Each structure stands twice: as structure tokens, then as C-alpha cells.
Amino acid sequence: MAGTDEESLDDLPPSAKLVFKVLEYNGPLTQKGIVEESMLSARTVRYALERLENIGIVDEDVYFADARQNLYQIDAPQKAEADGGQEATCAE
């Protein structure tokens, strides 16, 4: 299913790709943090996170500082693949 995840990421709307990149660069964030960093509307971020969760790229955890919010982060295998791709590009 890993091959389909990569294809699914390519097929996502630009807003979902932006949310993925925000999480990739900034690490785990709440939905509010993603809204602030991406400058997208809260509704757009919710939709993008839903799409990313559906294909298994983003994990949702409890935000212990405020249990009313969730903490979103890139799934560990996806982050390793993204980091590996960047290292290969930089090495060239």
C-alpha cells in the first residue's frame, strides 16, 4: 500500500500538499498552528487534514497542553521517505 500512498499524495489538492509541507518543516502542530503557518482558512485545513489522514500520511494525537485540541504530525515512515528524498537531492 506504500506505493498507493505516494500516488495519492500526488493526486491531492494543493492545500493538502501545503499542509503536508507545513508539518514536514515545522513538526507536530495543532490545527490552529497549521492555520497560522499556512495562512489557509480553518475549513480548508480541516479538509486537507482529513484527506491526509485518509491516505495514512498524517497521524492525529492528543495535545496534552489542551486536550480540546489535537496534535497533527507526519506519519514516521512518510517522514523518513521525505527526508531520504531530500538528502539524495542535496548529495547531487
mmCIF file of C-alpha atoms in Angstrom:
data_model
loop_
_atom_site.group_PDB
_atom_site.id
_atom_site.type_symbol
_atom_site.label_atom_id
_atom_site.label_comp_id
_atom_site.label_asym_id
_atom_site.label_seq_id
_atom_site.Cartn_x
_atom_site.Cartn_y
_atom_site.Cartn_z
ATOM 1 C CA MET A 1 0.000 0.000 0.000
ATOM 2 C CA ALA A 2 3.032 2.288 0.306
ATOM 3 C CA GLY A 3 3.103 2.767 -3.468
ATOM 4 C CA THR A 4 -0.507 3.900 -3.475
ATOM 5 C CA ASP A 5 0.190 6.401 -0.662
ATOM 6 C CA GLU A 6 2.772 8.202 -2.797
ATOM 7 C CA GLU A 7 0.422 8.282 -5.765
ATOM 8 C CA SER A 8 -2.349 9.550 -3.519
ATOM 9 C CA LEU A 9 -0.181 12.398 -2.216
ATOM 10 C CA ASP A 10 0.471 13.486 -5.799
ATOM 11 C CA ASP A 11 -3.258 13.453 -6.514
ATOM 12 C CA LEU A 12 -4.217 15.616 -3.515
ATOM 13 C CA PRO A 13 -5.269 19.252 -3.894
ATOM 14 C CA PRO A 14 -2.612 21.958 -3.417
ATOM 15 C CA SER A 15 -3.958 22.853 0.029
ATOM 16 C CA ALA A 16 -3.324 19.315 1.309
ATOM 17 C CA LYS A 17 0.206 19.373 -0.124
ATOM 18 C CA LEU A 18 0.817 22.710 1.618
ATOM 19 C CA VAL A 19 -0.408 21.309 4.945
ATOM 20 C CA PHE A 20 1.911 18.319 4.449
ATOM 21 C CA LYS A 21 4.879 20.647 3.827
ATOM 22 C CA VAL A 22 3.995 22.818 6.856
ATOM 23 C CA LEU A 23 4.011 19.709 9.049
ATOM 24 C CA GLU A 24 7.201 18.476 7.399
ATOM 25 C CA TYR A 25 9.080 21.720 8.113
ATOM 26 C CA ASN A 26 7.562 22.665 11.487
ATOM 27 C CA GLY A 27 6.956 19.293 13.099
ATOM 28 C CA PRO A 28 3.820 18.451 15.075
ATOM 29 C CA LEU A 29 1.248 21.255 15.181
ATOM 30 C CA THR A 30 -2.323 21.805 16.260
ATOM 31 C CA GLN A 31 -4.920 22.717 13.672
ATOM 32 C CA LYS A 32 -4.674 26.327 14.838
ATOM 33 C CA GLY A 33 -0.898 26.242 14.357
ATOM 34 C CA ILE A 34 -1.301 24.871 10.839
ATOM 35 C CA VAL A 35 -3.809 27.636 10.031
ATOM 36 C CA GLU A 36 -1.332 30.275 11.258
ATOM 37 C CA GLU A 37 1.666 28.817 9.407
ATOM 38 C CA SER A 38 -0.100 28.067 6.127
ATOM 39 C CA MET A 39 -2.385 31.126 6.094
ATOM 40 C CA LEU A 40 -5.211 28.858 4.876
ATOM 41 C CA SER A 41 -8.715 29.036 6.319
ATOM 42 C CA ALA A 42 -9.602 26.712 9.192
ATOM 43 C CA ARG A 43 -12.124 24.907 6.995
ATOM 44 C CA THR A 44 -9.515 24.304 4.270
ATOM 45 C CA VAL A 45 -7.019 22.979 6.824
ATOM 46 C CA ARG A 46 -9.660 20.621 8.279
ATOM 47 C CA TYR A 47 -10.405 19.284 4.801
ATOM 48 C CA ALA A 48 -6.699 18.889 3.972
ATOM 49 C CA LEU A 49 -6.009 17.064 7.239
ATOM 50 C CA GLU A 50 -8.954 14.756 6.605
ATOM 51 C CA ARG A 51 -7.599 13.889 3.156
ATOM 52 C CA LEU A 52 -4.077 13.325 4.522
ATOM 53 C CA GLU A 53 -5.395 11.129 7.344
ATOM 54 C CA ASN A 54 -7.483 9.065 4.909
ATOM 55 C CA ILE A 55 -4.387 8.013 2.970
ATOM 56 C CA GLY A 56 -2.357 7.440 6.144
ATOM 57 C CA ILE A 57 0.193 10.223 5.785
ATOM 58 C CA VAL A 58 -0.753 12.231 8.884
ATOM 59 C CA ASP A 59 -1.317 10.979 12.436
ATOM 60 C CA GLU A 60 -3.636 12.661 14.936
ATOM 61 C CA ASP A 61 -2.681 12.604 18.632
ATOM 62 C CA VAL A 62 -3.961 14.235 21.806
ATOM 63 C CA TYR A 63 -2.441 17.641 22.536
ATOM 64 C CA PHE A 64 -1.671 17.344 26.251
ATOM 65 C CA ALA A 65 -1.347 21.103 26.830
ATOM 66 C CA ASP A 66 -5.023 21.482 25.804
ATOM 67 C CA ALA A 67 -6.994 18.243 25.487
ATOM 68 C CA ARG A 68 -9.671 20.019 23.432
ATOM 69 C CA GLN A 69 -7.210 20.204 20.529
ATOM 70 C CA ASN A 70 -5.423 17.550 18.519
ATOM 71 C CA LEU A 71 -1.788 17.434 17.506
ATOM 72 C CA TYR A 72 -1.067 16.507 13.896
ATOM 73 C CA GLN A 73 2.209 15.110 12.619
ATOM 74 C CA ILE A 74 3.538 13.289 9.595
ATOM 75 C CA ASP A 75 3.499 9.517 9.960
ATOM 76 C CA ALA A 76 7.054 8.318 10.783
ATOM 77 C CA PRO A 77 7.604 6.191 7.612
ATOM 78 C CA GLN A 78 6.381 9.065 5.421
ATOM 79 C CA LYS A 79 8.754 11.495 7.127
ATOM 80 C CA ALA A 80 11.698 9.122 6.615
ATOM 81 C CA GLU A 81 10.878 8.842 2.900
ATOM 82 C CA ALA A 82 10.597 12.636 2.580
ATOM 83 C CA ASP A 83 13.917 13.175 4.413
ATOM 84 C CA GLY A 84 15.614 10.489 2.325
ATOM 85 C CA GLY A 85 14.467 12.131 -0.894
ATOM 86 C CA GLN A 86 15.886 15.482 0.207
ATOM 87 C CA GLU A 87 19.246 14.003 1.146
ATOM 88 C CA ALA A 88 19.546 12.348 -2.228
ATOM 89 C CA THR A 89 18.769 15.638 -3.949
ATOM 90 C CA CYS A 90 21.306 17.559 -1.842
ATOM 91 C CA ALA A 91 24.037 14.980 -2.485
ATOM 92 C CA GLU A 92 23.890 15.505 -6.255
#
